[in-house]
Short mmCIF file of C-alpha atoms in Angstrom, two decimals:
data_model
loop_
_atom_site.label_atom_id
_atom_site.label_comp_id
_atom_site.label_asym_id
_atom_site.label_seq_id
_atom_site.Cartn_x
_atom_site.Cartn_y
_atom_site.Cartn_z
CA UNK V 1 0.70 10.30 -19.71
CA UNK V 2 0.42 11.22 -23.36
CA UNK V 3 2.35 14.53 -24.30
CA UNK V 4 -0.16 15.52 -27.07
CA UNK V 5 -2.89 17.92 -26.19
CA UNK V 6 -5.56 15.30 -26.30
CA UNK V 7 -6.26 11.57 -25.79
CA UNK V 8 -7.72 9.89 -28.70
CA UNK V 9 -9.67 6.10 -28.35
CA UNK V 10 -11.57 3.89 -31.07
CA UNK V 11 -13.91 1.62 -29.48
CA UNK V 12 -16.42 -0.78 -31.56
CA UNK V 13 -19.51 -2.02 -30.16
CA UNK V 14 -21.27 -5.10 -32.05
CA UNK V 15 -24.87 -5.94 -31.71
CA UNK V 16 -25.81 -8.99 -33.32
CA UNK V 17 -29.51 -10.20 -34.61
CA UNK V 18 -31.56 -7.19 -33.74
CA UNK V 19 -34.87 -6.96 -35.58
CA UNK V 20 -35.89 -3.13 -36.52
CA UNK V 21 -39.46 -4.14 -35.58
CA UNK V 22 -38.67 -4.80 -32.16
CA UNK V 23 -37.25 -1.33 -31.38
CA UNK V 24 -40.36 -0.01 -29.99
CA UNK V 25 -40.83 -2.58 -27.60
CA UNK V 26 -37.25 -3.02 -26.21
CA UNK V 27 -35.31 -1.45 -23.27
CA UNK V 28 -32.16 0.33 -23.36
CA UNK V 29 -29.12 -1.40 -24.34
CA UNK V 30 -25.75 -0.81 -22.52
CA UNK V 31 -22.34 -1.52 -23.69
CA UNK V 32 -19.72 -2.77 -21.80
CA UNK V 33 -17.81 -0.02 -19.74
CA UNK V 34 -14.69 0.61 -21.37
CA UNK V 35 -11.79 2.89 -19.71
CA UNK V 36 -9.76 5.82 -20.63
CA UNK V 37 -6.85 6.94 -18.61
CA UNK V 38 -6.33 10.70 -18.86
CA UNK V 39 -4.31 11.81 -16.01
CA UNK V 40 -6.64 9.49 -14.04
CA UNK V 41 -8.99 6.56 -15.09
CA UNK V 42 -12.34 7.64 -16.44
CA UNK V 43 -15.09 5.15 -17.54
CA UNK V 44 -17.39 5.48 -20.21
CA UNK V 45 -20.20 3.46 -22.15
CA UNK V 46 -22.61 3.89 -24.97
CA UNK V 47 -26.34 3.47 -24.43
CA UNK V 48 -28.94 2.64 -27.38
CA UNK V 49 -32.48 3.50 -26.75
CA UNK V 50 -35.91 4.12 -28.57
CA UNK V 51 -37.85 7.25 -27.95
CA UNK V 52 -41.34 5.91 -28.08
CA UNK V 53 -43.01 9.58 -28.15
CA UNK V 54 -40.84 10.91 -31.24
CA UNK V 55 -40.45 7.37 -32.71
CA UNK V 56 -36.74 7.20 -33.51
CA UNK V 57 -33.72 5.34 -32.33
CA UNK V 58 -30.77 7.01 -30.67
CA UNK V 59 -27.60 6.50 -29.05
CA UNK V 60 -25.90 8.49 -26.11
CA UNK V 61 -22.38 8.55 -24.87
CA UNK V 62 -22.44 8.42 -20.99
CA UNK V 63 -19.64 9.08 -18.49
CA UNK V 64 -19.73 6.59 -15.43
CA UNK V 65 -16.78 7.52 -13.50
CA UNK V 66 -16.70 9.43 -10.12
CA UNK V 67 -13.36 11.15 -10.60
CA UNK V 68 -13.58 14.32 -8.76
CA UNK V 69 -10.53 15.53 -9.82
CA UNK V 70 -11.37 15.29 -13.70
CA UNK V 71 -14.72 17.01 -13.19
CA UNK V 72 -14.84 18.58 -16.72
CA UNK V 73 -13.74 16.78 -19.57
CA UNK V 74 -14.22 18.22 -23.31
CA UNK V 75 -15.20 15.37 -25.46
CA UNK V 76 -14.97 15.22 -29.16
CA UNK V 77 -16.75 12.19 -30.80
CA UNK V 78 -17.44 10.49 -34.36
CA UNK V 79 -19.96 7.80 -34.34
CA UNK V 80 -20.22 5.32 -37.36
CA UNK V 81 -22.55 2.15 -37.89
CA UNK V 82 -21.29 -0.47 -39.88
CA UNK V 83 -23.00 -3.39 -41.43
CA UNK V 84 -21.74 -5.96 -43.75
CA UNK V 85 -22.61 -3.60 -46.70
CA UNK V 86 -22.06 -0.40 -45.82
CA UNK V 87 -20.49 2.13 -43.35
CA UNK V 88 -22.10 5.25 -42.52
CA UNK V 89 -21.14 8.14 -40.29
CA UNK V 90 -24.15 9.14 -38.13
CA UNK V 91 -22.78 11.80 -36.09
CA UNK V 92 -19.89 13.88 -35.10
CA UNK V 93 -19.66 16.79 -32.62
CA UNK V 94 -18.59 17.10 -29.00
CA UNK V 95 -19.85 17.89 -25.45
CA UNK V 96 -18.84 18.74 -21.96
CA UNK V 97 -18.87 15.52 -19.57
CA UNK V 98 -19.00 16.59 -16.03
CA UNK V 99 -19.90 14.72 -13.19
CA UNK V 100 -23.30 16.32 -12.70
CA UNK V 101 -23.87 16.42 -16.62
CA UNK V 102 -22.40 13.24 -17.99
CA UNK V 103 -24.34 12.29 -21.07
CA UNK V 104 -24.12 13.58 -24.76
CA UNK V 105 -27.14 14.87 -26.72
CA UNK V 106 -28.96 11.74 -28.20
CA UNK V 107 -27.46 10.87 -31.52
CA UNK V 108 -30.38 10.00 -33.93
CA UNK V 109 -29.90 6.57 -35.84
CA UNK V 110 -32.94 6.85 -37.93
CA UNK V 111 -31.41 7.28 -41.22
CA UNK V 112 -29.29 4.12 -40.44
CA UNK V 113 -32.21 2.04 -39.59
CA UNK V 114 -34.09 3.02 -42.53
CA UNK V 115 -30.85 1.85 -44.77
CA UNK V 116 -30.82 -1.27 -42.89
CA UNK V 117 -34.77 -2.09 -43.30
CA UNK V 118 -34.60 -1.34 -46.80
CA UNK V 119 -31.55 -3.85 -47.48
CA UNK V 120 -34.04 -6.43 -46.38
CA UNK V 121 -34.10 -8.23 -42.90
CA UNK V 122 -33.81 -11.99 -42.53
CA UNK V 123 -34.96 -14.07 -39.71
CA UNK V 124 -32.00 -13.30 -37.69
CA UNK V 125 -32.73 -9.42 -37.81
CA UNK V 126 -29.43 -6.80 -38.68
CA UNK V 127 -26.34 -6.50 -37.14
CA UNK V 128 -25.32 -3.17 -35.84
CA UNK V 129 -21.80 -2.10 -35.18
CA UNK V 130 -21.00 1.18 -33.55
CA UNK V 131 -17.41 2.68 -34.08
CA UNK V 132 -17.10 5.41 -31.28
CA UNK V 133 -13.88 7.63 -31.70
CA UNK V 134 -13.73 9.57 -28.59
CA UNK V 135 -11.18 12.47 -28.26
CA UNK V 136 -10.52 14.17 -24.89
CA UNK V 137 -9.12 17.55 -24.86
CA UNK V 138 -6.05 17.63 -22.31
CA UNK V 139 -6.17 21.41 -22.32
CA UNK V 140 -9.65 21.27 -20.60
CA UNK V 141 -8.59 18.71 -17.80
CA UNK V 142 -9.26 19.87 -14.29
CA UNK V 143 -6.22 18.54 -13.16
CA UNK V 144 -5.91 16.75 -10.04
CA UNK V 145 -5.14 18.94 -7.04
CA UNK V 146 -1.45 18.45 -6.34
CA UNK V 147 -1.70 18.78 -2.56
CA UNK V 148 -4.37 16.20 -2.71
CA UNK V 149 -2.06 14.09 -4.72
CA UNK V 150 0.87 14.74 -2.66
CA UNK V 151 -1.29 13.99 0.73
CA UNK V 152 -2.67 10.57 -0.87
CA UNK V 153 0.93 9.66 -1.82
CA UNK V 154 2.47 10.31 1.77
CA UNK V 155 -0.77 8.24 3.65
CA UNK V 156 0.13 5.38 0.87
CA UNK V 157 3.67 5.60 1.88
CA UNK V 158 2.59 5.66 5.51
CA UNK V 159 0.81 2.10 5.20
CA UNK V 160 4.05 0.50 3.63
CA UNK V 161 6.46 2.43 5.88
CA UNK V 162 4.73 0.63 8.86
CA UNK V 163 6.19 3.53 11.03
CA UNK V 164 4.56 4.16 14.32
CA UNK V 165 1.78 1.52 14.25
CA UNK V 166 0.11 0.67 17.33
CA UNK V 167 -2.17 -2.17 16.71
CA UNK V 168 -1.74 -5.71 14.98
CA UNK V 169 -4.40 -7.50 12.84
CA UNK V 170 -4.03 -11.15 12.54
CA UNK V 171 -5.48 -13.17 9.74
CA UNK V 172 -6.89 -16.49 9.65
CA UNK V 173 -3.39 -18.06 8.31
CA UNK V 174 -1.58 -16.27 11.19
CA UNK V 175 -0.48 -13.40 8.87
CA UNK V 176 0.02 -10.26 10.94
CA UNK V 177 -0.43 -6.51 9.54
CA UNK V 178 0.66 -3.59 11.73
CA UNK V 179 -1.49 -0.68 11.44
CA UNK V 180 -2.34 2.76 13.00
CA UNK V 181 -5.29 2.50 15.42
CA UNK V 182 -6.52 6.04 14.77
CA UNK V 183 -6.99 5.50 11.17
CA UNK V 184 -9.19 2.31 11.66
CA UNK V 185 -11.06 4.02 14.10
CA UNK V 186 -12.27 6.29 11.59
CA UNK V 187 -12.17 4.25 8.48
CA UNK V 188 -13.32 0.79 9.81
CA UNK V 189 -14.95 1.68 13.58
CA UNK V 190 -16.86 -1.32 13.44
CA UNK V 191 -13.83 -3.69 13.81
CA UNK V 192 -12.83 -2.10 16.96
CA UNK V 193 -15.98 -1.93 18.75
CA UNK V 194 -15.37 -3.29 22.08
CA UNK V 195 -11.89 -3.64 21.31
CA UNK V 196 -10.42 -0.29 21.83
CA UNK V 197 -7.78 -1.09 24.06
CA UNK V 198 -6.65 -4.35 22.55
CA UNK V 199 -3.10 -4.64 21.11
CA UNK V 200 -4.05 -7.77 18.69
CA UNK V 201 -7.13 -8.38 16.80
CA UNK V 202 -7.98 -11.23 15.06
CA UNK V 203 -9.93 -10.86 11.35
CA UNK V 204 -11.80 -14.06 10.00
CA UNK V 205 -10.07 -13.93 6.60
CA UNK V 206 -6.98 -14.72 4.71
CA UNK V 207 -3.95 -12.60 4.20
CA UNK V 208 -5.00 -11.48 0.63
CA UNK V 209 -8.28 -10.30 1.58
CA UNK V 210 -6.89 -8.33 4.62
CA UNK V 211 -4.34 -6.64 2.71
CA UNK V 212 -7.10 -5.53 -0.07
CA UNK V 213 -9.19 -4.15 2.76
CA UNK V 214 -6.01 -2.27 4.34
CA UNK V 215 -5.10 -0.73 0.95
CA UNK V 216 -8.36 0.70 0.53
CA UNK V 217 -8.86 1.63 4.11
CA UNK V 218 -5.19 3.69 3.62
CA UNK V 219 -5.24 4.47 0.05
CA UNK V 220 -8.63 4.56 -1.33
CA UNK V 221 -7.60 2.17 -3.95
CA UNK V 222 -7.83 -1.52 -4.46
CA UNK V 223 -7.07 -4.13 -7.07
CA UNK V 224 -9.48 -7.15 -7.15
CA UNK V 225 -9.07 -10.55 -8.58
CA UNK V 226 -12.17 -12.33 -9.83
CA UNK V 227 -11.99 -15.06 -7.47
CA UNK V 228 -11.88 -12.78 -4.27
CA UNK V 229 -15.17 -11.35 -5.63
CA UNK V 230 -17.68 -13.50 -3.36
CA UNK V 231 -15.58 -13.22 -0.37
CA UNK V 232 -14.92 -9.59 -0.33
CA UNK V 233 -18.73 -9.02 -0.92
CA UNK V 234 -19.46 -11.03 2.48
CA UNK V 235 -16.48 -9.53 4.21
CA UNK V 236 -17.41 -6.03 3.47
CA UNK V 237 -21.03 -6.74 4.38
CA UNK V 238 -20.41 -8.41 7.74
CA UNK V 239 -17.82 -5.53 8.74
CA UNK V 240 -19.66 -2.86 7.83
CA UNK V 241 -17.91 -1.43 4.78
CA UNK V 242 -21.14 -0.34 2.64
CA UNK V 243 -19.23 2.14 0.46
CA UNK V 244 -16.66 -0.69 -0.95
CA UNK V 245 -19.42 -3.59 -0.69
CA UNK V 246 -21.38 -1.20 -3.37
CA UNK V 247 -18.21 -0.97 -5.62
CA UNK V 248 -17.31 -4.57 -5.44
CA UNK V 249 -21.11 -5.46 -6.24
CA UNK V 250 -21.17 -3.45 -9.32
CA UNK V 251 -17.23 -4.26 -10.48
CA UNK V 252 -16.65 -4.61 -13.95
CA UNK V 253 -14.61 -8.12 -13.74
CA UNK V 254 -15.57 -8.86 -17.18
CA UNK V 255 -15.98 -6.78 -20.14
CA UNK V 256 -16.19 -7.72 -24.16
CA UNK V 257 -15.50 -5.14 -26.64
CA UNK V 258 -14.87 -5.50 -30.32
CA UNK V 259 -12.05 -3.20 -31.65
CA UNK V 260 -9.97 -2.80 -34.53
CA UNK V 261 -7.20 -5.16 -34.71
CA UNK V 262 -3.76 -3.70 -34.82
CA UNK V 263 -1.05 -6.03 -35.37
CA UNK V 264 2.96 -6.00 -36.09
CA UNK V 265 5.02 -8.55 -37.81
CA UNK V 266 8.61 -8.91 -36.36
CA UNK V 267 11.48 -11.12 -37.04
CA UNK V 268 14.47 -11.36 -35.09
CA UNK V 269 17.51 -13.97 -35.81
CA UNK V 270 20.20 -15.12 -33.46
CA UNK V 271 23.58 -16.67 -34.94
CA UNK V 272 24.54 -19.66 -33.39
CA UNK V 273 28.07 -20.33 -34.90
CA UNK V 274 29.95 -18.28 -32.06
CA UNK V 275 28.56 -20.36 -29.57
CA UNK V 276 30.60 -23.58 -30.78
CA UNK V 277 33.81 -21.63 -29.87
CA UNK V 278 33.12 -19.50 -26.58
CA UNK V 279 30.32 -18.57 -24.07
CA UNK V 280 27.86 -15.89 -24.36
CA UNK V 281 26.58 -13.94 -21.44
CA UNK V 282 22.71 -13.25 -21.40
CA UNK V 283 21.96 -10.43 -23.52
CA UNK V 284 18.77 -8.22 -24.41
CA UNK V 285 17.30 -6.97 -27.68
CA UNK V 286 14.82 -4.40 -27.58
CA UNK V 287 12.54 -3.86 -30.39
CA UNK V 288 10.20 -0.89 -30.64
CA UNK V 289 6.48 -1.66 -31.20
CA UNK V 290 3.85 0.63 -33.09
CA UNK V 291 0.38 0.83 -33.11
CA UNK V 292 -0.15 -1.34 -30.27
CA UNK V 293 -0.52 -0.38 -26.57
CA UNK V 294 3.07 -1.15 -25.79
CA UNK V 295 5.89 0.40 -26.57
CA UNK V 296 8.97 -2.19 -26.68
CA UNK V 297 9.19 -5.94 -26.75
CA UNK V 298 12.37 -6.84 -24.86
CA UNK V 299 14.21 -10.35 -25.75
CA UNK V 300 16.49 -11.77 -23.48
CA UNK V 301 18.72 -14.67 -24.79
CA UNK V 302 20.26 -17.01 -21.99
CA UNK V 303 22.46 -19.67 -23.30
CA UNK V 304 23.46 -23.01 -21.44
CA UNK V 305 25.79 -25.63 -22.95
CA UNK V 306 24.83 -29.23 -22.25
CA UNK V 307 27.56 -32.13 -21.64
CA UNK V 308 26.97 -33.49 -25.24
CA UNK V 309 27.78 -30.23 -26.69
CA UNK V 310 24.36 -29.17 -27.61
CA UNK V 311 22.91 -25.93 -26.65
CA UNK V 312 19.62 -24.93 -24.46
CA UNK V 313 18.59 -21.39 -25.46
CA UNK V 314 16.09 -19.61 -23.56
CA UNK V 315 14.46 -16.74 -25.24
CA UNK V 316 12.70 -14.64 -22.61
CA UNK V 317 10.10 -12.27 -24.15
CA UNK V 318 8.38 -9.17 -22.19
CA UNK V 319 6.84 -5.68 -22.98
CA UNK V 320 7.92 -2.35 -21.62
CA UNK V 321 5.04 0.06 -20.90
CA UNK V 322 2.25 -2.82 -20.39
CA UNK V 323 -1.41 -1.53 -20.13
CA UNK V 324 -3.21 -4.72 -18.76
CA UNK V 325 -6.41 -3.23 -19.71
CA UNK V 326 -5.26 -4.03 -23.17
CA UNK V 327 -4.24 -7.38 -23.60
CA UNK V 328 -1.63 -8.46 -26.21
CA UNK V 329 -1.58 -11.46 -28.23
CA UNK V 330 1.66 -13.12 -29.34
CA UNK V 331 2.19 -16.04 -32.08
CA UNK V 332 5.73 -17.07 -32.39
CA UNK V 333 7.31 -19.37 -35.21
CA UNK V 334 10.42 -20.76 -33.98
CA UNK V 335 12.80 -21.83 -36.98
CA UNK V 336 16.39 -23.31 -36.85
CA UNK V 337 18.82 -23.16 -40.07
CA UNK V 338 20.38 -26.71 -40.86
CA UNK V 339 23.10 -25.76 -43.54
CA UNK V 340 21.34 -23.96 -46.26
CA UNK V 341 18.09 -25.26 -45.17
CA UNK V 342 15.41 -23.51 -42.56
CA UNK V 343 13.23 -25.87 -40.60
CA UNK V 344 10.21 -25.17 -38.90
CA UNK V 345 10.73 -26.06 -34.93
CA UNK V 346 7.23 -25.41 -33.58
CA UNK V 347 4.71 -22.22 -33.25
CA UNK V 348 3.99 -21.16 -29.89
CA UNK V 349 1.02 -18.65 -28.77
CA UNK V 350 0.88 -16.49 -25.78
CA UNK V 351 -1.78 -13.69 -24.45
CA UNK V 352 -0.28 -11.15 -22.26
CA UNK V 353 -2.72 -9.88 -19.57
CA UNK V 354 -0.04 -8.87 -17.22
CA UNK V 355 3.54 -7.61 -17.22
CA UNK V 356 4.73 -10.97 -16.83
CA UNK V 357 7.73 -12.85 -18.81
CA UNK V 358 7.22 -15.56 -21.72
CA UNK V 359 9.98 -17.99 -21.73
CA UNK V 360 10.74 -20.05 -24.96
CA UNK V 361 13.01 -23.39 -24.52
CA UNK V 362 14.81 -23.99 -27.59
CA UNK V 363 17.21 -27.04 -27.98
CA UNK V 364 19.72 -26.43 -30.91
CA UNK V 365 21.84 -29.77 -31.85
CA UNK V 366 25.42 -27.80 -32.29
CA UNK V 367 26.77 -29.81 -34.90
CA UNK V 368 23.89 -29.21 -37.21
CA UNK V 369 22.41 -25.93 -36.52
CA UNK V 370 23.62 -22.59 -37.41
CA UNK V 371 20.99 -19.86 -36.68
CA UNK V 372 17.69 -19.49 -34.81
CA UNK V 373 14.90 -17.19 -36.26
CA UNK V 374 11.80 -15.99 -34.51
CA UNK V 375 8.82 -14.57 -36.59
CA UNK V 376 6.16 -13.00 -34.46
CA UNK V 377 2.92 -11.85 -34.95
CA UNK V 378 1.97 -9.31 -32.10
CA UNK V 379 -1.72 -7.98 -32.11
CA UNK V 380 -4.21 -6.29 -29.95
CA UNK V 381 -6.42 -8.90 -27.88
CA UNK V 382 -6.83 -12.54 -26.55
CA UNK V 383 -8.73 -14.29 -28.86
CA UNK V 384 -6.64 -16.84 -30.66
CA UNK V 385 -8.85 -17.52 -33.64
CA UNK V 386 -8.88 -13.87 -34.71
CA UNK V 387 -4.95 -13.11 -34.47
CA UNK V 388 -5.00 -13.04 -38.26
CA UNK V 389 -8.40 -11.56 -39.08
CA UNK V 390 -9.56 -8.23 -39.60
CA UNK V 391 -11.03 -7.80 -36.12
CA UNK V 392 -10.39 -9.05 -32.67
CA UNK V 393 -12.08 -9.37 -29.44
CA UNK V 394 -11.01 -8.20 -26.05
CA UNK V 395 -12.20 -10.53 -23.13
CA UNK V 396 -10.85 -8.76 -19.98
CA UNK V 397 -11.47 -11.14 -17.08
CA UNK V 398 -8.93 -9.49 -14.80
CA UNK V 399 -9.32 -6.11 -12.50
CA UNK V 400 -9.37 -2.61 -12.90
CA UNK V 401 -8.64 -0.62 -9.95
CA UNK V 402 -11.33 0.84 -7.87
CA UNK V 403 -10.71 4.35 -8.60
CA UNK V 404 -8.64 6.63 -6.40
CA UNK V 405 -10.14 9.90 -5.02
CA UNK V 406 -7.78 11.78 -2.65
CA UNK V 407 -10.40 14.39 -1.81
CA UNK V 408 -12.81 11.98 -0.35
CA UNK V 409 -10.21 10.17 1.52
CA UNK V 410 -9.08 13.36 2.84
CA UNK V 411 -12.57 14.14 4.21
CA UNK V 412 -13.24 10.63 5.11
CA UNK V 413 -10.39 10.53 7.41
CA UNK V 414 -9.03 13.60 8.90
CA UNK V 415 -12.09 15.79 8.75
CA UNK V 416 -13.63 13.55 11.60
CA UNK V 417 -11.02 14.11 13.98
CA UNK V 418 -12.14 17.51 14.94
CA UNK V 419 -15.11 15.71 16.69
CA UNK V 420 -13.82 12.63 18.01
CA UNK V 421 -10.82 11.90 20.53
CA UNK V 422 -8.65 9.81 18.08
CA UNK V 423 -5.75 8.88 20.51
CA UNK V 424 -3.77 12.01 19.95
CA UNK V 425 0.01 11.07 20.83
CA UNK V 426 2.01 14.25 20.41
CA UNK V 427 1.54 17.77 21.76
CA UNK V 428 3.34 20.40 19.80
CA UNK V 429 4.21 23.14 22.38
CA UNK V 430 4.84 26.59 21.00
CA UNK V 431 5.26 29.59 23.23
CA UNK V 432 2.40 29.29 25.70
CA UNK V 433 0.18 27.49 23.15
CA UNK V 434 -0.09 23.44 22.20
CA UNK V 435 -1.53 21.59 19.26
CA UNK V 436 -2.39 17.66 19.87
CA UNK V 437 -1.75 15.52 16.94
CA UNK V 438 -0.85 12.23 15.56
CA UNK V 439 2.95 11.31 15.37
CA UNK V 440 2.74 9.09 12.30
CA UNK V 441 0.56 11.59 10.33
CA UNK V 442 3.45 14.26 11.18
CA UNK V 443 6.26 12.17 10.45
CA UNK V 444 4.35 10.71 7.38
CA UNK V 445 3.85 14.38 5.84
CA UNK V 446 6.91 15.98 6.87
CA UNK V 447 10.73 14.86 6.91
CA UNK V 448 11.42 17.68 9.37
CA UNK V 449 8.81 16.51 11.82
CA UNK V 450 10.09 12.82 11.14
CA UNK V 451 13.50 13.58 12.31
CA UNK V 452 12.36 15.63 15.27
CA UNK V 453 10.00 12.66 16.39
CA UNK V 454 12.61 10.07 15.92
CA UNK V 455 14.29 11.94 18.62
CA UNK V 456 11.47 11.34 21.01
CA UNK V 457 10.77 7.85 22.64
CA UNK V 458 7.44 6.33 22.64
CA UNK V 459 6.38 5.35 26.37
CA UNK V 460 3.68 3.21 26.25
CA UNK V 461 0.60 5.26 25.70
CA UNK V 462 1.57 8.72 26.98
CA UNK V 463 1.62 11.82 24.78
CA UNK V 464 5.19 12.88 23.70
CA UNK V 465 6.01 16.49 24.24
CA UNK V 466 7.53 18.22 21.35
CA UNK V 467 8.50 21.65 21.44
CA UNK V 468 8.64 23.92 18.21
CA UNK V 469 10.74 26.64 18.31
CA UNK V 470 11.25 29.80 15.92
CA UNK V 471 7.64 29.60 14.87
CA UNK V 472 4.34 31.50 16.04
CA UNK V 473 1.56 29.88 17.07
CA UNK V 474 -0.68 30.89 14.43
CA UNK V 475 1.76 29.95 11.71
CA UNK V 476 2.18 26.54 13.28
CA UNK V 477 -1.52 26.04 13.13
CA UNK V 478 -1.71 26.66 9.51
CA UNK V 479 1.20 24.26 8.90
CA UNK V 480 -0.75 21.59 10.93
CA UNK V 481 -3.98 22.60 9.23
CA UNK V 482 -2.05 21.88 5.82
CA UNK V 483 -0.73 18.48 6.83
CA UNK V 484 -3.93 17.20 7.98
CA UNK V 485 -6.61 18.79 5.48
CA UNK V 486 -4.43 20.13 2.53
CA UNK V 487 -5.85 23.71 3.66
CA UNK V 488 -4.58 26.53 1.82
CA UNK V 489 -5.31 29.74 4.00
CA UNK V 490 -5.83 31.74 0.72
CA UNK V 491 -7.56 34.88 2.60
CA UNK V 492 -4.62 35.11 5.23
CA UNK V 493 -1.69 34.68 2.41
CA UNK V 494 -3.06 38.01 1.00
CA UNK V 495 -1.03 39.51 3.74
CA UNK V 496 2.49 39.66 2.77
CA UNK V 497 3.91 39.22 6.30
CA UNK V 498 1.91 35.95 6.94
CA UNK V 499 2.58 34.34 3.44
CA UNK V 500 6.47 34.93 3.89
CA UNK V 501 6.15 33.35 7.42
CA UNK V 502 4.26 30.62 6.44
CA UNK V 503 6.80 30.14 3.34
CA UNK V 504 9.65 30.12 5.67
CA UNK V 505 8.02 27.48 7.71
CA UNK V 506 6.93 25.35 4.90
CA UNK V 507 10.57 25.20 3.47
CA UNK V 508 11.96 24.31 7.16
CA UNK V 509 9.16 21.19 7.14
CA UNK V 510 9.81 20.39 3.53
CA UNK V 511 6.50 21.09 2.55
CA UNK V 512 7.33 22.32 -0.85
CA UNK V 513 3.99 22.33 -2.60
CA UNK V 514 2.91 24.67 0.43
CA UNK V 515 6.30 26.69 0.24
CA UNK V 516 5.61 27.33 -3.71
CA UNK V 517 1.86 28.19 -2.73
CA UNK V 518 2.85 30.87 -0.53
CA UNK V 519 5.74 32.02 -2.96
CA UNK V 520 3.01 32.52 -5.71
CA UNK V 521 0.66 34.58 -3.17
CA UNK V 522 3.28 36.80 -2.30
CA UNK V 523 4.15 37.69 -6.07
CA UNK V 524 0.45 38.05 -7.11
CA UNK V 525 -0.69 41.62 -6.75
CA UNK V 526 -3.71 42.32 -4.31
#
């Protein structure tokens, strides 16, 4: 996460072969979506259209995501339109992008079109290149609710811990996933129709697809591989998961954007002389990178001596802080020094779209070779032909996660519990009252409850009895409401006695955010 007060991005959208005389007859042109991370991932696009009534061409900045935790974003922008002969600043300004009011005011392009047409149009029409610089004010962010964020993390951990699972899903390839029945009853009820008491349920799909669905069901997030798209669409349709089917159908699995090409030149040498006399342990060199979407290039050297005395050297390249939305291309010239003369061994290129390692195998004749040199050009993007040009092109063929919305997830699962009998398996007894709960939710959200429940054996489908001491029924109900719904009883916290008691209970049950909320309330004057 950036430490400065804003998030700045520069995006270029290039449109070729547009004839100015066709503007009145064309429909709106929309750029590919581009993604900006500011506490969460937001998505945007530019829209070019013609106002037939007022007869002018205009551009609109549109927000396209549904991230409720970032409802209000203050966006400052500069828009340039560039041709081969000139570059004009069209407009600069700012607007408030919300989930209900997403678009900027129309930005007129009439002056640009007039200038372009005077320059003379050929049979191919004009070429327009929109350079859009966006800055999102960090201070204006509606920061994600920390209680919901913690809730989401706890449920995510619950999926991976497999604690207190009571149902097995079996994929076609015999893969088995241990899950919690009541979560599927709320999130995937069609799967359980007519199988409510089954212990194992077969799902007609592969391991990868099933794991993708379960991550969505538990975590409201998923990463999709392009080759999975047709199978996923059919699967969600067949298994009545309409929300996810819609998201997948509109999935931005390919996006082409023009952008200013940033590049970095790097050179690293390796002295081979000491290897003639002694062995070297593998060692790492870290080279800081500037101007690209990565921080450090890490190069690990591995040395292996052959029986003939020659050396096989492996140079392993990897980036730290890699952002898969911003591919990086590397061209590496490998040279070896023989005596006083440097000779090129070979040139290799590699496009990084994931955080993978790139292994370069180098054979060094030790009786002749003295030094190794790697000369590298690192640049944005994935286009081999453009590696030394002014601009390059992103062709992003891999996935962008469907955005997580913990508020929707919380509502989607637990609000439905009040109206349905979803296999409560724990009865919390307090004084003369009791609460019905779910063992895995209590254990997943509270370390104290986890320790208490670990001592209570699970017997078939019977409800476990757990007596809670040193707490009143009212405070326990508030505690459980917070565990399930992230509810903060703001009105009740105005009572100093209630705030103190709930704070003490939150401390005992390791609900630190609730404890802080109560402490802050008790210090706020009424």
